[in-house]
Amino acid sequence: MTTPRAVPPRVPPAERGATRIADRVVAKIAAQAAREALAAHPGGPPHAAGAAGAGPGAPHATVTVHHDIARVRVSLELHYPSDLAAQCAAVRSRVVRRVEECAGMSVPEVDLDIEHLHSAHTRSAAVRDRKLR
């Protein structure tokens, strides 16, 4: 004769555990969002890397995550002269939106480090030098 085993009570899904998203994954999301924002802005990024490209002029990000809050710092290069404030606002907005959509984290701040400004004069000189070779 067999005795029935006691079935443990079911644990609701919300109480079973948690998904942890690594800081470097959130950083990749932020960097991609910055590339998207710069590509959508008139003038585009200084080094037009492809959608998945991360060339030397491509934005890169560092992130610190605490609970479900991500603090993001993005380093990028911009064309000059151009509307730097509009480009920075577009990057901030896109980074906040994409991190919230993809990682489910709130982003109270996005710090931007502009590492280089590429002037139209140096771009035209570089193109001219390449043609002369």
PDB file of C-alpha atoms in Angstrom:
ATOM      1  CA  MET A   1       0.000   0.000   0.000  1.00  0.00           C
ATOM      2  CA  THR A   2       1.344   3.429  -0.970  1.00  0.00           C
ATOM      3  CA  THR A   3       0.781   6.561   0.978  1.00  0.00           C
ATOM      4  CA  PRO A   4       0.181   9.798  -0.913  1.00  0.00           C
ATOM      5  CA  ARG A   5       3.008  12.312  -0.717  1.00  0.00           C
ATOM      6  CA  ALA A   6       2.309  15.808   0.441  1.00  0.00           C
ATOM      7  CA  VAL A   7       2.517  18.262  -2.438  1.00  0.00           C
ATOM      8  CA  PRO A   8       4.315  21.465  -1.483  1.00  0.00           C
ATOM      9  CA  PRO A   9       2.258  24.621  -2.015  1.00  0.00           C
ATOM     10  CA  ARG A  10       2.917  26.436  -5.297  1.00  0.00           C
ATOM     11  CA  VAL A  11       4.993  29.581  -5.092  1.00  0.00           C
ATOM     12  CA  PRO A  12       3.625  32.495  -7.113  1.00  0.00           C
ATOM     13  CA  PRO A  13       5.861  33.396 -10.087  1.00  0.00           C
ATOM     14  CA  ALA A  14       6.717  36.830  -8.699  1.00  0.00           C
ATOM     15  CA  GLU A  15       8.174  35.243  -5.573  1.00  0.00           C
ATOM     16  CA  ARG A  16      10.266  32.512  -7.253  1.00  0.00           C
ATOM     17  CA  GLY A  17      13.395  34.494  -7.953  1.00  0.00           C
ATOM     18  CA  ALA A  18      14.857  37.410  -9.820  1.00  0.00           C
ATOM     19  CA  THR A  19      16.533  38.045 -13.140  1.00  0.00           C
ATOM     20  CA  ARG A  20      19.811  39.913 -12.841  1.00  0.00           C
ATOM     21  CA  ILE A  21      21.045  41.833 -15.876  1.00  0.00           C
ATOM     22  CA  ALA A  22      24.804  42.431 -15.836  1.00  0.00           C
ATOM     23  CA  ASP A  23      26.109  45.994 -15.907  1.00  0.00           C
ATOM     24  CA  ARG A  24      28.005  45.319 -19.142  1.00  0.00           C
ATOM     25  CA  VAL A  25      24.782  44.232 -20.877  1.00  0.00           C
ATOM     26  CA  VAL A  26      23.104  47.493 -19.872  1.00  0.00           C
ATOM     27  CA  ALA A  27      26.233  49.354 -21.067  1.00  0.00           C
ATOM     28  CA  LYS A  28      25.927  47.708 -24.487  1.00  0.00           C
ATOM     29  CA  ILE A  29      22.264  48.690 -24.686  1.00  0.00           C
ATOM     30  CA  ALA A  30      23.181  52.293 -23.802  1.00  0.00           C
ATOM     31  CA  ALA A  31      26.033  52.446 -26.336  1.00  0.00           C
ATOM     32  CA  GLN A  32      23.791  51.090 -29.099  1.00  0.00           C
ATOM     33  CA  ALA A  33      21.085  53.607 -28.179  1.00  0.00           C
ATOM     34  CA  ALA A  34      23.633  56.431 -28.413  1.00  0.00           C
ATOM     35  CA  ARG A  35      24.716  55.208 -31.872  1.00  0.00           C
ATOM     36  CA  GLU A  36      21.066  55.111 -32.968  1.00  0.00           C
ATOM     37  CA  ALA A  37      20.446  58.653 -31.690  1.00  0.00           C
ATOM     38  CA  LEU A  38      23.513  60.066 -33.440  1.00  0.00           C
ATOM     39  CA  ALA A  39      22.739  58.259 -36.700  1.00  0.00           C
ATOM     40  CA  ALA A  40      19.196  59.659 -36.677  1.00  0.00           C
ATOM     41  CA  HIS A  41      20.431  63.207 -36.054  1.00  0.00           C
ATOM     42  CA  PRO A  42      21.291  65.396 -39.075  1.00  0.00           C
ATOM     43  CA  GLY A  43      24.990  65.117 -39.777  1.00  0.00           C
ATOM     44  CA  GLY A  44      25.207  61.669 -38.209  1.00  0.00           C
ATOM     45  CA  PRO A  45      28.059  60.398 -36.112  1.00  0.00           C
ATOM     46  CA  PRO A  46      31.655  61.409 -36.902  1.00  0.00           C
ATOM     47  CA  HIS A  47      32.649  57.811 -37.639  1.00  0.00           C
ATOM     48  CA  ALA A  48      29.612  56.263 -39.243  1.00  0.00           C
ATOM     49  CA  ALA A  49      29.859  52.799 -37.772  1.00  0.00           C
ATOM     50  CA  GLY A  50      27.190  50.349 -38.837  1.00  0.00           C
ATOM     51  CA  ALA A  51      24.264  49.509 -36.606  1.00  0.00           C
ATOM     52  CA  ALA A  52      26.324  46.872 -34.841  1.00  0.00           C
ATOM     53  CA  GLY A  53      29.720  48.471 -35.418  1.00  0.00           C
ATOM     54  CA  ALA A  54      31.840  49.742 -32.588  1.00  0.00           C
ATOM     55  CA  GLY A  55      34.662  51.567 -34.337  1.00  0.00           C
ATOM     56  CA  PRO A  56      37.120  53.944 -32.713  1.00  0.00           C
ATOM     57  CA  GLY A  57      34.678  56.867 -32.836  1.00  0.00           C
ATOM     58  CA  ALA A  58      31.632  54.880 -31.786  1.00  0.00           C
ATOM     59  CA  PRO A  59      30.001  55.771 -28.476  1.00  0.00           C
ATOM     60  CA  HIS A  60      30.848  53.575 -25.515  1.00  0.00           C
ATOM     61  CA  ALA A  61      29.128  53.435 -22.158  1.00  0.00           C
ATOM     62  CA  THR A  62      29.776  52.497 -18.567  1.00  0.00           C
ATOM     63  CA  VAL A  63      26.923  51.668 -16.237  1.00  0.00           C
ATOM     64  CA  THR A  64      26.431  51.230 -12.521  1.00  0.00           C
ATOM     65  CA  VAL A  65      23.310  49.313 -11.540  1.00  0.00           C
ATOM     66  CA  HIS A  66      21.855  49.329  -8.042  1.00  0.00           C
ATOM     67  CA  HIS A  67      18.606  47.372  -7.675  1.00  0.00           C
ATOM     68  CA  ASP A  68      16.593  48.457 -10.736  1.00  0.00           C
ATOM     69  CA  ILE A  69      18.261  51.850 -11.171  1.00  0.00           C
ATOM     70  CA  ALA A  70      20.979  52.352 -13.789  1.00  0.00           C
ATOM     71  CA  ARG A  71      23.363  55.292 -13.782  1.00  0.00           C
ATOM     72  CA  VAL A  72      24.826  55.669 -17.253  1.00  0.00           C
ATOM     73  CA  ARG A  73      27.899  57.468 -18.582  1.00  0.00           C
ATOM     74  CA  VAL A  74      28.334  57.631 -22.368  1.00  0.00           C
ATOM     75  CA  SER A  75      31.530  58.782 -24.100  1.00  0.00           C
ATOM     76  CA  LEU A  76      31.133  60.004 -27.663  1.00  0.00           C
ATOM     77  CA  GLU A  77      32.531  62.087 -30.472  1.00  0.00           C
ATOM     78  CA  LEU A  78      30.517  64.764 -32.271  1.00  0.00           C
ATOM     79  CA  HIS A  79      30.734  66.892 -35.405  1.00  0.00           C
ATOM     80  CA  TYR A  80      31.419  70.580 -34.991  1.00  0.00           C
ATOM     81  CA  PRO A  81      29.950  73.018 -35.863  1.00  0.00           C
ATOM     82  CA  SER A  82      26.563  71.544 -35.136  1.00  0.00           C
ATOM     83  CA  ASP A  83      23.856  71.789 -32.516  1.00  0.00           C
ATOM     84  CA  LEU A  84      25.708  69.989 -29.721  1.00  0.00           C
ATOM     85  CA  ALA A  85      22.909  70.513 -27.208  1.00  0.00           C
ATOM     86  CA  ALA A  86      20.342  68.903 -29.524  1.00  0.00           C
ATOM     87  CA  GLN A  87      22.619  65.939 -30.201  1.00  0.00           C
ATOM     88  CA  CYS A  88      23.249  65.452 -26.466  1.00  0.00           C
ATOM     89  CA  ALA A  89      19.530  65.711 -25.682  1.00  0.00           C
ATOM     90  CA  ALA A  90      18.755  63.124 -28.380  1.00  0.00           C
ATOM     91  CA  VAL A  91      21.376  60.740 -26.969  1.00  0.00           C
ATOM     92  CA  ARG A  92      20.124  61.144 -23.395  1.00  0.00           C
ATOM     93  CA  SER A  93      16.513  60.613 -24.411  1.00  0.00           C
ATOM     94  CA  ARG A  94      17.245  57.533 -26.536  1.00  0.00           C
ATOM     95  CA  VAL A  95      19.474  55.953 -23.865  1.00  0.00           C
ATOM     96  CA  VAL A  96      16.841  56.401 -21.148  1.00  0.00           C
ATOM     97  CA  ARG A  97      14.079  55.003 -23.359  1.00  0.00           C
ATOM     98  CA  ARG A  98      16.048  51.988 -24.659  1.00  0.00           C
ATOM     99  CA  VAL A  99      17.420  50.950 -21.240  1.00  0.00           C
ATOM    100  CA  GLU A 100      13.932  51.175 -19.757  1.00  0.00           C
ATOM    101  CA  GLU A 101      12.454  49.163 -22.676  1.00  0.00           C
ATOM    102  CA  CYS A 102      15.158  46.490 -22.951  1.00  0.00           C
ATOM    103  CA  ALA A 103      16.330  46.058 -19.359  1.00  0.00           C
ATOM    104  CA  GLY A 104      13.325  47.299 -17.387  1.00  0.00           C
ATOM    105  CA  MET A 105      15.489  49.676 -15.348  1.00  0.00           C
ATOM    106  CA  SER A 106      14.886  53.309 -14.546  1.00  0.00           C
ATOM    107  CA  VAL A 107      17.613  55.720 -15.605  1.00  0.00           C
ATOM    108  CA  PRO A 108      17.610  58.879 -13.469  1.00  0.00           C
ATOM    109  CA  GLU A 109      20.726  60.316 -15.093  1.00  0.00           C
ATOM    110  CA  VAL A 110      22.803  59.975 -18.224  1.00  0.00           C
ATOM    111  CA  ASP A 111      26.190  61.684 -18.107  1.00  0.00           C
ATOM    112  CA  LEU A 112      27.814  62.468 -21.441  1.00  0.00           C
ATOM    113  CA  ASP A 113      31.553  62.805 -22.007  1.00  0.00           C
ATOM    114  CA  ILE A 114      32.340  64.428 -25.340  1.00  0.00           C
ATOM    115  CA  GLU A 115      35.794  63.075 -26.056  1.00  0.00           C
ATOM    116  CA  HIS A 116      36.375  64.748 -29.428  1.00  0.00           C
ATOM    117  CA  LEU A 117      34.792  67.387 -31.619  1.00  0.00           C
ATOM    118  CA  HIS A 118      35.447  66.817 -35.318  1.00  0.00           C
ATOM    119  CA  SER A 119      35.440  70.049 -37.271  1.00  0.00           C
ATOM    120  CA  ALA A 120      34.349  70.336 -40.874  1.00  0.00           C
ATOM    121  CA  HIS A 121      37.783  71.782 -41.696  1.00  0.00           C
ATOM    122  CA  THR A 122      39.677  68.720 -40.492  1.00  0.00           C
ATOM    123  CA  ARG A 123      37.203  66.394 -42.226  1.00  0.00           C
ATOM    124  CA  SER A 124      37.592  68.171 -45.567  1.00  0.00           C
ATOM    125  CA  ALA A 125      41.392  68.199 -45.190  1.00  0.00           C
ATOM    126  CA  ALA A 126      41.444  64.474 -44.451  1.00  0.00           C
ATOM    127  CA  VAL A 127      39.295  63.731 -47.503  1.00  0.00           C
ATOM    128  CA  ARG A 128      41.513  65.942 -49.654  1.00  0.00           C
ATOM    129  CA  ASP A 129      44.650  64.184 -48.359  1.00  0.00           C
ATOM    130  CA  ARG A 130      43.177  60.762 -49.139  1.00  0.00           C
ATOM    131  CA  LYS A 131      42.360  61.827 -52.701  1.00  0.00           C
ATOM    132  CA  LEU A 132      45.917  63.073 -53.271  1.00  0.00           C
ATOM    133  CA  ARG A 133      47.469  59.725 -52.339  1.00  0.00           C
TER     134      ARG A 133
END
